[in-house]
Amino acid sequence: MANLPRWRPALRAWHRWFGLGAALWLLLLALTGSVIAFYDELDRALNPDWRGVAVAGPAPSVPVDAALITVAAALPGFSPRMVDLPEQAGHTITMIGSMARDGEDVPAQAFIDAEGRTVLGWRQMGLLALDRRHLMDTIYGLHVELLLGEMAAWLLGLLALLWILDHLAALLLSFPNRARWREAFLIKGRGFSLRWLFDLHRASGLWLYLATFTLALTGLTLTWHEETRWVARWAAPVSERLHVSMPQRPAPANRISADQALAKVAAATQSSADSLVLLPRQGVYGVRSFDARDLDGMGRLWTYVDMANGRIVGQRHDNGEGPGDAFFAWQYPLHSGKILGLPGRIIVAVAGLATAGLCLTGFLLWTKRRRRPAVACPL
């Protein structure tokens, strides 16, 4: 800390220009992240006719094969990739896959009643559309890739990396005097004065520092998937889900049904299934089941069933076997807040709003200082 003063001008310049350059993007990511912390609840409220059905009594056994047949008949050109099973009575089956439209395959989502008899609706994913059918998917797409594809997602990873570095710079700048460190957490001055804005900017950033730093770090690992794993492998082994390394083979002509695969896994794991992934190129079904090791309330135990003979050919939990796997298994639960259930999602939403506030107060500080260059603040 003794040598810090000589670096303060450089750190201050970095923090200022990073903030001005990234403010718009951080503001967009922060606000969309706050909203999608409650994606399912909001989408169900907007689309109750797609996401819910009236039921009496406990949730019935879900006939996945019947749902697949129903989708094939009702939506020609739709190819399901993943079947998300209802979480509770009254929820519907969700299928994610692709739809053939105008000579190309576009990502799509279909909703089927829990008995597998009726397609309630479908939507193309990744569109910029603000109607109630597409609003939540649009917000989600803006958050993960700005609706612009993989290159935009990679650039958001770069933004996350720079945001991590800015967190370190902001922390050093926040404590110019170690003996008076408590003042950094307080807000003084009159409303919208330069002093008040500075204190609000600094104090709110410090109070939610751990939350926003976690969002920055997990944002980096979730967007730079391969790059961060390559770096992590220098410290510890990191493995992937088993189907990533499975050899491709022709899909069997006569294969067991999805319902048979689910029954096989239920008997082996003594647990209910969260979802089923169709992997015809590898010749297997991937069944995700709930497990005591799950971190975010989603089924994370993968069991692979051979489509040809129903044999279980592999099993892996997303937590993996070592510290490298565990580190990456924690990233989505931390980024979404689901690691702590509803309180965690509330924290993520609040951290997103606070980040938006930091962008706004930082911009106001810059504009006020430009108008009053003689007035200085310690930051």
Tab-separated table of N, CA and C in Angstrom, residues 4-133:
chain	number	residue	atom	x	y	z
A	4	LEU	N	1.186	2.661	-3.361
A	4	LEU	CA	-0.056	2.861	-4.086
A	4	LEU	C	-0.220	4.260	-4.670
A	5	PRO	N	0.133	5.328	-3.942
A	5	PRO	CA	-0.114	6.664	-4.490
A	5	PRO	C	0.456	6.891	-5.881
A	6	ARG	N	1.625	6.344	-6.206
A	6	ARG	CA	2.192	6.570	-7.529
A	6	ARG	C	1.359	5.904	-8.626
A	7	TRP	N	0.593	4.892	-8.247
A	7	TRP	CA	-0.235	4.203	-9.219
A	7	TRP	C	-1.656	4.755	-9.278
A	8	ARG	N	-2.028	5.573	-8.345
A	8	ARG	CA	-3.414	6.038	-8.305
A	8	ARG	C	-3.855	6.764	-9.582
A	9	PRO	N	-3.037	7.641	-10.157
A	9	PRO	CA	-3.493	8.291	-11.402
A	9	PRO	C	-3.767	7.294	-12.519
A	10	ALA	N	-2.898	6.265	-12.645
A	10	ALA	CA	-3.102	5.268	-13.695
A	10	ALA	C	-4.349	4.437	-13.415
A	11	LEU	N	-4.528	4.034	-12.142
A	11	LEU	CA	-5.709	3.253	-11.784
A	11	LEU	C	-6.981	4.067	-11.972
A	12	ARG	N	-6.910	5.338	-11.592
A	12	ARG	CA	-8.077	6.202	-11.731
A	12	ARG	C	-8.445	6.373	-13.205
A	13	ALA	N	-7.437	6.553	-14.072
A	13	ALA	CA	-7.702	6.691	-15.505
A	13	ALA	C	-8.303	5.394	-16.067
A	14	TRP	N	-7.743	4.252	-15.672
A	14	TRP	CA	-8.292	2.974	-16.134
A	14	TRP	C	-9.757	2.835	-15.726
A	15	HIS	N	-10.032	3.085	-14.438
A	15	HIS	CA	-11.385	2.908	-13.918
A	15	HIS	C	-12.363	3.849	-14.638
A	16	ARG	N	-11.927	5.062	-14.881
A	16	ARG	CA	-12.805	6.037	-15.538
A	16	ARG	C	-13.108	5.613	-16.974
A	17	TRP	N	-12.074	5.280	-17.735
A	17	TRP	CA	-12.295	5.014	-19.155
A	17	TRP	C	-12.880	3.634	-19.404
A	18	PHE	N	-12.567	2.688	-18.534
A	18	PHE	CA	-13.271	1.407	-18.656
A	18	PHE	C	-14.757	1.619	-18.377
A	19	GLY	N	-15.068	2.354	-17.332
A	19	GLY	CA	-16.459	2.595	-16.986
A	19	GLY	C	-17.222	3.287	-18.092
A	20	LEU	N	-16.608	4.308	-18.703
A	20	LEU	CA	-17.286	5.022	-19.785
A	20	LEU	C	-17.447	4.149	-21.024
A	21	GLY	N	-16.414	3.356	-21.319
A	21	GLY	CA	-16.472	2.517	-22.511
A	21	GLY	C	-17.401	1.329	-22.367
A	22	ALA	N	-17.505	0.796	-21.149
A	22	ALA	CA	-18.291	-0.423	-20.940
A	22	ALA	C	-19.654	-0.154	-20.332
A	23	ALA	N	-19.941	1.091	-19.977
A	23	ALA	CA	-21.170	1.394	-19.220
A	23	ALA	C	-22.428	0.908	-19.928
A	24	LEU	N	-22.531	1.175	-21.230
A	24	LEU	CA	-23.744	0.801	-21.954
A	24	LEU	C	-23.939	-0.712	-21.942
A	25	TRP	N	-22.851	-1.455	-22.188
A	25	TRP	CA	-22.950	-2.916	-22.244
A	25	TRP	C	-23.202	-3.492	-20.856
A	26	LEU	N	-22.510	-2.974	-19.853
A	26	LEU	CA	-22.739	-3.454	-18.488
A	26	LEU	C	-24.161	-3.142	-18.034
A	27	LEU	N	-24.662	-1.970	-18.421
A	27	LEU	CA	-26.031	-1.608	-18.064
A	27	LEU	C	-27.018	-2.603	-18.670
A	28	LEU	N	-26.823	-2.950	-19.945
A	28	LEU	CA	-27.700	-3.908	-20.609
A	28	LEU	C	-27.601	-5.280	-19.956
A	29	LEU	N	-26.381	-5.739	-19.705
A	29	LEU	CA	-26.199	-7.067	-19.094
A	29	LEU	C	-26.756	-7.102	-17.681
A	30	ALA	N	-26.570	-6.019	-16.938
A	30	ALA	CA	-27.034	-5.979	-15.554
A	30	ALA	C	-28.556	-6.042	-15.482
A	31	LEU	N	-29.221	-5.242	-16.303
A	31	LEU	CA	-30.687	-5.202	-16.257
A	31	LEU	C	-31.301	-6.506	-16.778
A	32	THR	N	-30.759	-7.041	-17.877
A	32	THR	CA	-31.291	-8.303	-18.389
A	32	THR	C	-31.000	-9.443	-17.418
A	33	GLY	N	-29.832	-9.407	-16.758
A	33	GLY	CA	-29.514	-10.447	-15.783
A	33	GLY	C	-30.446	-10.415	-14.591
A	34	SER	N	-30.815	-9.224	-14.151
A	34	SER	CA	-31.759	-9.099	-13.038
A	34	SER	C	-33.105	-9.707	-13.395
A	35	VAL	N	-33.518	-9.518	-14.651
A	35	VAL	CA	-34.820	-10.036	-15.087
A	35	VAL	C	-34.791	-11.555	-15.214
A	36	ILE	N	-33.767	-12.106	-15.862
A	36	ILE	CA	-33.773	-13.548	-16.112
A	36	ILE	C	-33.427	-14.357	-14.868
A	37	ALA	N	-33.090	-13.682	-13.773
A	37	ALA	CA	-32.978	-14.410	-12.504
A	37	ALA	C	-34.306	-15.063	-12.147
A	38	PHE	N	-35.397	-14.528	-12.730
A	38	PHE	CA	-36.731	-15.082	-12.506
A	38	PHE	C	-37.377	-15.434	-13.855
A	39	TYR	N	-36.568	-16.022	-14.719
A	39	TYR	CA	-37.009	-16.318	-16.089
A	39	TYR	C	-38.273	-17.172	-16.103
A	40	ASP	N	-38.252	-18.313	-15.433
A	40	ASP	CA	-39.382	-19.239	-15.510
A	40	ASP	C	-40.654	-18.625	-14.940
A	41	GLU	N	-40.543	-17.957	-13.800
A	41	GLU	CA	-41.731	-17.360	-13.190
A	41	GLU	C	-42.344	-16.301	-14.105
A	42	LEU	N	-41.507	-15.457	-14.690
A	42	LEU	CA	-42.013	-14.391	-15.558
A	42	LEU	C	-42.569	-14.954	-16.862
A	43	ASP	N	-41.890	-15.955	-17.428
A	43	ASP	CA	-42.387	-16.535	-18.678
A	43	ASP	C	-43.715	-17.259	-18.451
A	44	ARG	N	-43.855	-17.914	-17.312
A	44	ARG	CA	-45.135	-18.568	-17.003
A	44	ARG	C	-46.247	-17.537	-16.807
A	45	ALA	N	-45.903	-16.406	-16.202
A	45	ALA	CA	-46.916	-15.364	-16.009
A	45	ALA	C	-47.338	-14.753	-17.347
A	46	LEU	N	-46.403	-14.633	-18.268
A	46	LEU	CA	-46.706	-14.052	-19.578
A	46	LEU	C	-47.420	-15.045	-20.492
A	47	ASN	N	-47.113	-16.336	-20.334
A	47	ASN	CA	-47.655	-17.359	-21.226
A	47	ASN	C	-48.275	-18.507	-20.434
A	48	PRO	N	-49.295	-18.234	-19.643
A	48	PRO	CA	-49.886	-19.299	-18.828
A	48	PRO	C	-50.516	-20.405	-19.663
A	49	ASP	N	-50.960	-20.089	-20.877
A	49	ASP	CA	-51.573	-21.112	-21.727
A	49	ASP	C	-50.545	-22.046	-22.340
A	50	TRP	N	-49.275	-21.645	-22.362
A	50	TRP	CA	-48.200	-22.506	-22.856
A	50	TRP	C	-47.487	-23.241	-21.723
A	51	ARG	N	-47.309	-22.558	-20.613
A	51	ARG	CA	-46.442	-23.085	-19.553
A	51	ARG	C	-47.180	-23.812	-18.436
A	52	GLY	N	-48.531	-23.780	-18.461
A	52	GLY	CA	-49.278	-24.423	-17.392
A	52	GLY	C	-50.580	-25.027	-17.885
A	53	VAL	N	-51.022	-26.071	-17.209
A	53	VAL	CA	-52.304	-26.711	-17.524
A	53	VAL	C	-53.027	-27.006	-16.216
A	54	ALA	N	-54.355	-27.020	-16.271
A	54	ALA	CA	-55.148	-27.328	-15.084
A	54	ALA	C	-55.075	-28.823	-14.798
A	55	VAL	N	-54.767	-29.185	-13.561
A	55	VAL	CA	-54.676	-30.596	-13.173
A	55	VAL	C	-55.360	-30.789	-11.838
A	56	ALA	N	-55.725	-32.022	-11.587
A	56	ALA	CA	-56.269	-32.399	-10.288
A	56	ALA	C	-55.455	-33.569	-9.772
A	57	GLY	N	-54.885	-33.417	-8.591
A	57	GLY	CA	-54.099	-34.490	-8.019
A	57	GLY	C	-52.629	-34.363	-8.349
A	58	PRO	N	-51.838	-35.371	-7.996
A	58	PRO	CA	-50.389	-35.322	-8.218
A	58	PRO	C	-50.026	-35.394	-9.693
A	59	ALA	N	-48.794	-35.006	-10.007
A	59	ALA	CA	-48.329	-35.030	-11.395
A	59	ALA	C	-48.286	-36.464	-11.901
A	60	PRO	N	-48.864	-36.727	-13.091
A	60	PRO	CA	-48.848	-38.076	-13.633
A	60	PRO	C	-47.487	-38.411	-14.230
A	61	SER	N	-47.276	-39.676	-14.525
A	61	SER	CA	-46.090	-40.095	-15.254
A	61	SER	C	-46.118	-39.460	-16.635
A	62	VAL	N	-44.975	-38.914	-17.056
A	62	VAL	CA	-44.936	-38.172	-18.321
A	62	VAL	C	-44.629	-39.124	-19.474
A	63	PRO	N	-45.535	-39.241	-20.441
A	63	PRO	CA	-45.294	-40.109	-21.606
A	63	PRO	C	-44.472	-39.371	-22.664
A	64	VAL	N	-43.159	-39.493	-22.595
A	64	VAL	CA	-42.297	-38.737	-23.490
A	64	VAL	C	-42.465	-39.181	-24.934
A	65	ASP	N	-42.601	-40.481	-25.161
A	65	ASP	CA	-42.756	-40.958	-26.543
A	65	ASP	C	-44.021	-40.398	-27.175
A	66	ALA	N	-45.112	-40.367	-26.414
A	66	ALA	CA	-46.355	-39.803	-26.943
A	66	ALA	C	-46.167	-38.332	-27.280
A	67	ALA	N	-45.433	-37.596	-26.429
A	67	ALA	CA	-45.179	-36.176	-26.688
A	67	ALA	C	-44.340	-35.996	-27.946
A	68	LEU	N	-43.347	-36.871	-28.160
A	68	LEU	CA	-42.511	-36.781	-29.359
A	68	LEU	C	-43.331	-37.051	-30.624
A	69	ILE	N	-44.245	-38.026	-30.550
A	69	ILE	CA	-45.114	-38.325	-31.693
A	69	ILE	C	-46.049	-37.145	-31.969
A	70	THR	N	-46.586	-36.574	-30.908
A	70	THR	CA	-47.494	-35.430	-31.049
A	70	THR	C	-46.792	-34.243	-31.696
A	71	VAL	N	-45.575	-33.953	-31.271
A	71	VAL	CA	-44.812	-32.833	-31.837
A	71	VAL	C	-44.501	-33.088	-33.306
A	72	ALA	N	-44.107	-34.324	-33.632
A	72	ALA	CA	-43.768	-34.643	-35.023
A	72	ALA	C	-44.970	-34.437	-35.945
A	73	ALA	N	-46.164	-34.757	-35.440
A	73	ALA	CA	-47.366	-34.597	-36.266
A	73	ALA	C	-47.820	-33.147	-36.352
A	74	ALA	N	-47.716	-32.414	-35.243
A	74	ALA	CA	-48.239	-31.044	-35.195
A	74	ALA	C	-47.271	-30.014	-35.746
A	75	LEU	N	-45.964	-30.298	-35.652
A	75	LEU	CA	-44.957	-29.322	-36.084
A	75	LEU	C	-43.986	-29.972	-37.064
A	76	PRO	N	-44.383	-30.173	-38.306
A	76	PRO	CA	-43.449	-30.731	-39.295
A	76	PRO	C	-42.212	-29.834	-39.415
A	77	GLY	N	-41.055	-30.467	-39.430
A	77	GLY	CA	-39.810	-29.703	-39.518
A	77	GLY	C	-39.163	-29.425	-38.180
A	78	PHE	N	-39.879	-29.732	-37.068
A	78	PHE	CA	-39.289	-29.509	-35.749
A	78	PHE	C	-38.507	-30.746	-35.333
A	79	SER	N	-37.240	-30.559	-34.960
A	79	SER	CA	-36.377	-31.648	-34.506
A	79	SER	C	-35.995	-31.410	-33.055
A	80	PRO	N	-36.588	-32.165	-32.113
A	80	PRO	CA	-36.278	-31.950	-30.698
A	80	PRO	C	-34.880	-32.451	-30.349
A	81	ARG	N	-34.219	-31.729	-29.489
A	81	ARG	CA	-32.899	-32.109	-29.001
A	81	ARG	C	-32.937	-32.429	-27.510
A	82	MET	N	-33.770	-31.702	-26.791
A	82	MET	CA	-33.866	-31.899	-25.355
A	82	MET	C	-35.324	-31.820	-24.919
A	83	VAL	N	-35.707	-32.724	-24.006
A	83	VAL	CA	-37.059	-32.745	-23.466
A	83	VAL	C	-36.960	-32.420	-21.979
A	84	ASP	N	-37.482	-31.264	-21.600
A	84	ASP	CA	-37.476	-30.834	-20.207
A	84	ASP	C	-38.788	-31.270	-19.570
A	85	LEU	N	-38.721	-32.144	-18.596
A	85	LEU	CA	-39.914	-32.719	-17.991
A	85	LEU	C	-40.531	-31.760	-16.981
A	86	PRO	N	-41.843	-31.861	-16.766
A	86	PRO	CA	-42.501	-30.948	-15.812
A	86	PRO	C	-41.913	-31.074	-14.411
A	87	GLU	N	-41.689	-29.934	-13.774
A	87	GLU	CA	-41.140	-29.933	-12.420
A	87	GLU	C	-42.193	-30.302	-11.388
A	88	GLN	N	-43.450	-29.989	-11.678
A	88	GLN	CA	-44.524	-30.262	-10.731
A	88	GLN	C	-45.841	-30.326	-11.480
A	89	ALA	N	-46.877	-30.779	-10.782
A	89	ALA	CA	-48.194	-30.867	-11.394
A	89	ALA	C	-48.629	-29.489	-11.885
A	90	GLY	N	-49.162	-29.438	-13.090
A	90	GLY	CA	-49.600	-28.169	-13.664
A	90	GLY	C	-48.607	-27.566	-14.625
A	91	HIS	N	-47.362	-28.065	-14.629
A	91	HIS	CA	-46.375	-27.587	-15.582
A	91	HIS	C	-46.449	-28.418	-16.859
A	92	THR	N	-45.951	-27.879	-17.933
A	92	THR	CA	-46.002	-28.561	-19.216
A	92	THR	C	-44.626	-29.102	-19.600
A	93	ILE	N	-44.619	-29.941	-20.631
A	93	ILE	CA	-43.371	-30.453	-21.191
A	93	ILE	C	-42.797	-29.382	-22.117
A	94	THR	N	-41.511	-29.126	-21.998
A	94	THR	CA	-40.834	-28.184	-22.885
A	94	THR	C	-39.820	-28.941	-23.725
A	95	MET	N	-39.858	-28.740	-25.016
A	95	MET	CA	-38.862	-29.336	-25.910
A	95	MET	C	-38.067	-28.232	-26.577
A	96	ILE	N	-36.756	-28.406	-26.600
A	96	ILE	CA	-35.864	-27.456	-27.260
A	96	ILE	C	-35.188	-28.177	-28.419
A	97	GLY	N	-35.155	-27.555	-29.563
A	97	GLY	CA	-34.543	-28.163	-30.731
A	97	GLY	C	-34.416	-27.158	-31.848
A	98	SER	N	-34.676	-27.587	-33.061
A	98	SER	CA	-34.567	-26.700	-34.219
A	98	SER	C	-35.784	-26.885	-35.117
A	99	MET	N	-36.108	-25.840	-35.846
A	99	MET	CA	-37.240	-25.850	-36.772
A	99	MET	C	-36.723	-25.474	-38.155
A	100	ALA	N	-37.095	-26.274	-39.164
A	100	ALA	CA	-36.704	-25.971	-40.543
A	100	ALA	C	-37.598	-24.866	-41.084
A	101	ARG	N	-36.964	-23.714	-41.389
A	101	ARG	CA	-37.717	-22.583	-41.917
A	101	ARG	C	-36.903	-21.893	-43.012
A	102	ASP	N	-37.533	-21.728	-44.166
A	102	ASP	CA	-36.900	-21.021	-45.287
A	102	ASP	C	-35.528	-21.600	-45.634
A	103	GLY	N	-35.446	-22.919	-45.613
A	103	GLY	CA	-34.217	-23.569	-46.037
A	103	GLY	C	-33.124	-23.638	-44.993
A	104	GLU	N	-33.375	-23.221	-43.767
A	104	GLU	CA	-32.371	-23.316	-42.710
A	104	GLU	C	-33.021	-23.737	-41.401
A	105	ASP	N	-32.200	-24.260	-40.520
A	105	ASP	CA	-32.676	-24.678	-39.204
A	105	ASP	C	-32.479	-23.543	-38.205
A	106	VAL	N	-33.554	-23.181	-37.540
A	106	VAL	CA	-33.486	-22.116	-36.537
A	106	VAL	C	-33.818	-22.721	-35.179
A	107	PRO	N	-33.224	-22.208	-34.091
A	107	PRO	CA	-33.540	-22.740	-32.763
A	107	PRO	C	-34.997	-22.491	-32.413
A	108	ALA	N	-35.623	-23.473	-31.790
A	108	ALA	CA	-37.047	-23.367	-31.485
A	108	ALA	C	-37.366	-24.091	-30.187
A	109	GLN	N	-38.505	-23.750	-29.645
A	109	GLN	CA	-38.967	-24.285	-28.368
A	109	GLN	C	-40.452	-24.616	-28.520
A	110	ALA	N	-40.839	-25.821	-28.081
A	110	ALA	CA	-42.242	-26.239	-28.179
A	110	ALA	C	-42.749	-26.622	-26.797
A	111	PHE	N	-44.044	-26.406	-26.572
A	111	PHE	CA	-44.665	-26.685	-25.278
A	111	PHE	C	-45.820	-27.660	-25.486
A	112	ILE	N	-45.790	-28.755	-24.719
A	112	ILE	CA	-46.770	-29.829	-24.862
A	112	ILE	C	-47.391	-30.099	-23.500
A	113	ASP	N	-48.689	-30.418	-23.499
A	113	ASP	CA	-49.330	-30.711	-22.219
A	113	ASP	C	-48.695	-31.947	-21.582
A	114	ALA	N	-48.824	-32.087	-20.256
A	114	ALA	CA	-48.112	-33.113	-19.511
A	114	ALA	C	-48.517	-34.532	-19.891
A	115	GLU	N	-49.641	-34.705	-20.573
A	115	GLU	CA	-50.065	-36.030	-21.026
A	115	GLU	C	-49.548	-36.342	-22.424
A	116	GLY	N	-48.868	-35.392	-23.043
A	116	GLY	CA	-48.259	-35.618	-24.346
A	116	GLY	C	-49.227	-35.654	-25.493
A	117	ARG	N	-50.399	-35.059	-25.342
A	117	ARG	CA	-51.438	-35.161	-26.367
A	117	ARG	C	-51.554	-33.935	-27.268
A	118	THR	N	-51.176	-32.762	-26.756
A	118	THR	CA	-51.449	-31.526	-27.496
A	118	THR	C	-50.245	-30.590	-27.452
A	119	VAL	N	-49.886	-30.051	-28.615
A	119	VAL	CA	-48.890	-28.983	-28.670
A	119	VAL	C	-49.601	-27.679	-28.350
A	120	LEU	N	-49.225	-27.066	-27.251
A	120	LEU	CA	-49.887	-25.841	-26.806
A	120	LEU	C	-49.365	-24.604	-27.533
A	121	GLY	N	-48.142	-24.682	-28.032
A	121	GLY	CA	-47.558	-23.559	-28.751
A	121	GLY	C	-46.082	-23.785	-28.989
A	122	TRP	N	-45.493	-22.945	-29.824
A	122	TRP	CA	-44.052	-23.014	-30.065
A	122	TRP	C	-43.562	-21.620	-30.433
A	123	ARG	N	-42.260	-21.418	-30.297
A	123	ARG	CA	-41.673	-20.131	-30.660
A	123	ARG	C	-40.265	-20.328	-31.193
A	124	GLN	N	-39.905	-19.484	-32.130
A	124	GLN	CA	-38.521	-19.429	-32.580
A	124	GLN	C	-37.709	-18.689	-31.523
A	125	MET	N	-36.553	-19.212	-31.205
A	125	MET	CA	-35.704	-18.607	-30.187
A	125	MET	C	-34.677	-17.683	-30.839
A	126	GLY	N	-34.183	-16.744	-30.047
A	126	GLY	CA	-33.139	-15.854	-30.537
A	126	GLY	C	-33.625	-14.694	-31.377
A	127	LEU	N	-34.925	-14.398	-31.312
A	127	LEU	CA	-35.471	-13.269	-32.054
A	127	LEU	C	-35.469	-11.996	-31.207
A	128	LEU	N	-35.395	-10.859	-31.866
A	128	LEU	CA	-35.597	-9.583	-31.189
A	128	LEU	C	-37.078	-9.245	-31.313
A	129	ALA	N	-37.859	-9.665	-30.332
A	129	ALA	CA	-39.306	-9.468	-30.357
A	129	ALA	C	-39.784	-9.220	-28.938
A	130	LEU	N	-40.674	-8.254	-28.775
A	130	LEU	CA	-41.089	-7.836	-27.442
A	130	LEU	C	-42.528	-8.218	-27.113
A	131	ASP	N	-43.156	-9.059	-27.939
A	131	ASP	CA	-44.479	-9.546	-27.585
A	131	ASP	C	-44.353	-10.549	-26.436
A	132	ARG	N	-45.469	-10.871	-25.815
A	132	ARG	CA	-45.405	-11.698	-24.612
A	132	ARG	C	-44.870	-13.099	-24.892
A	133	ARG	N	-45.043	-13.597	-26.108
A	133	ARG	CA	-44.544	-14.927	-26.443
A	133	ARG	C	-43.016	-14.973	-26.456
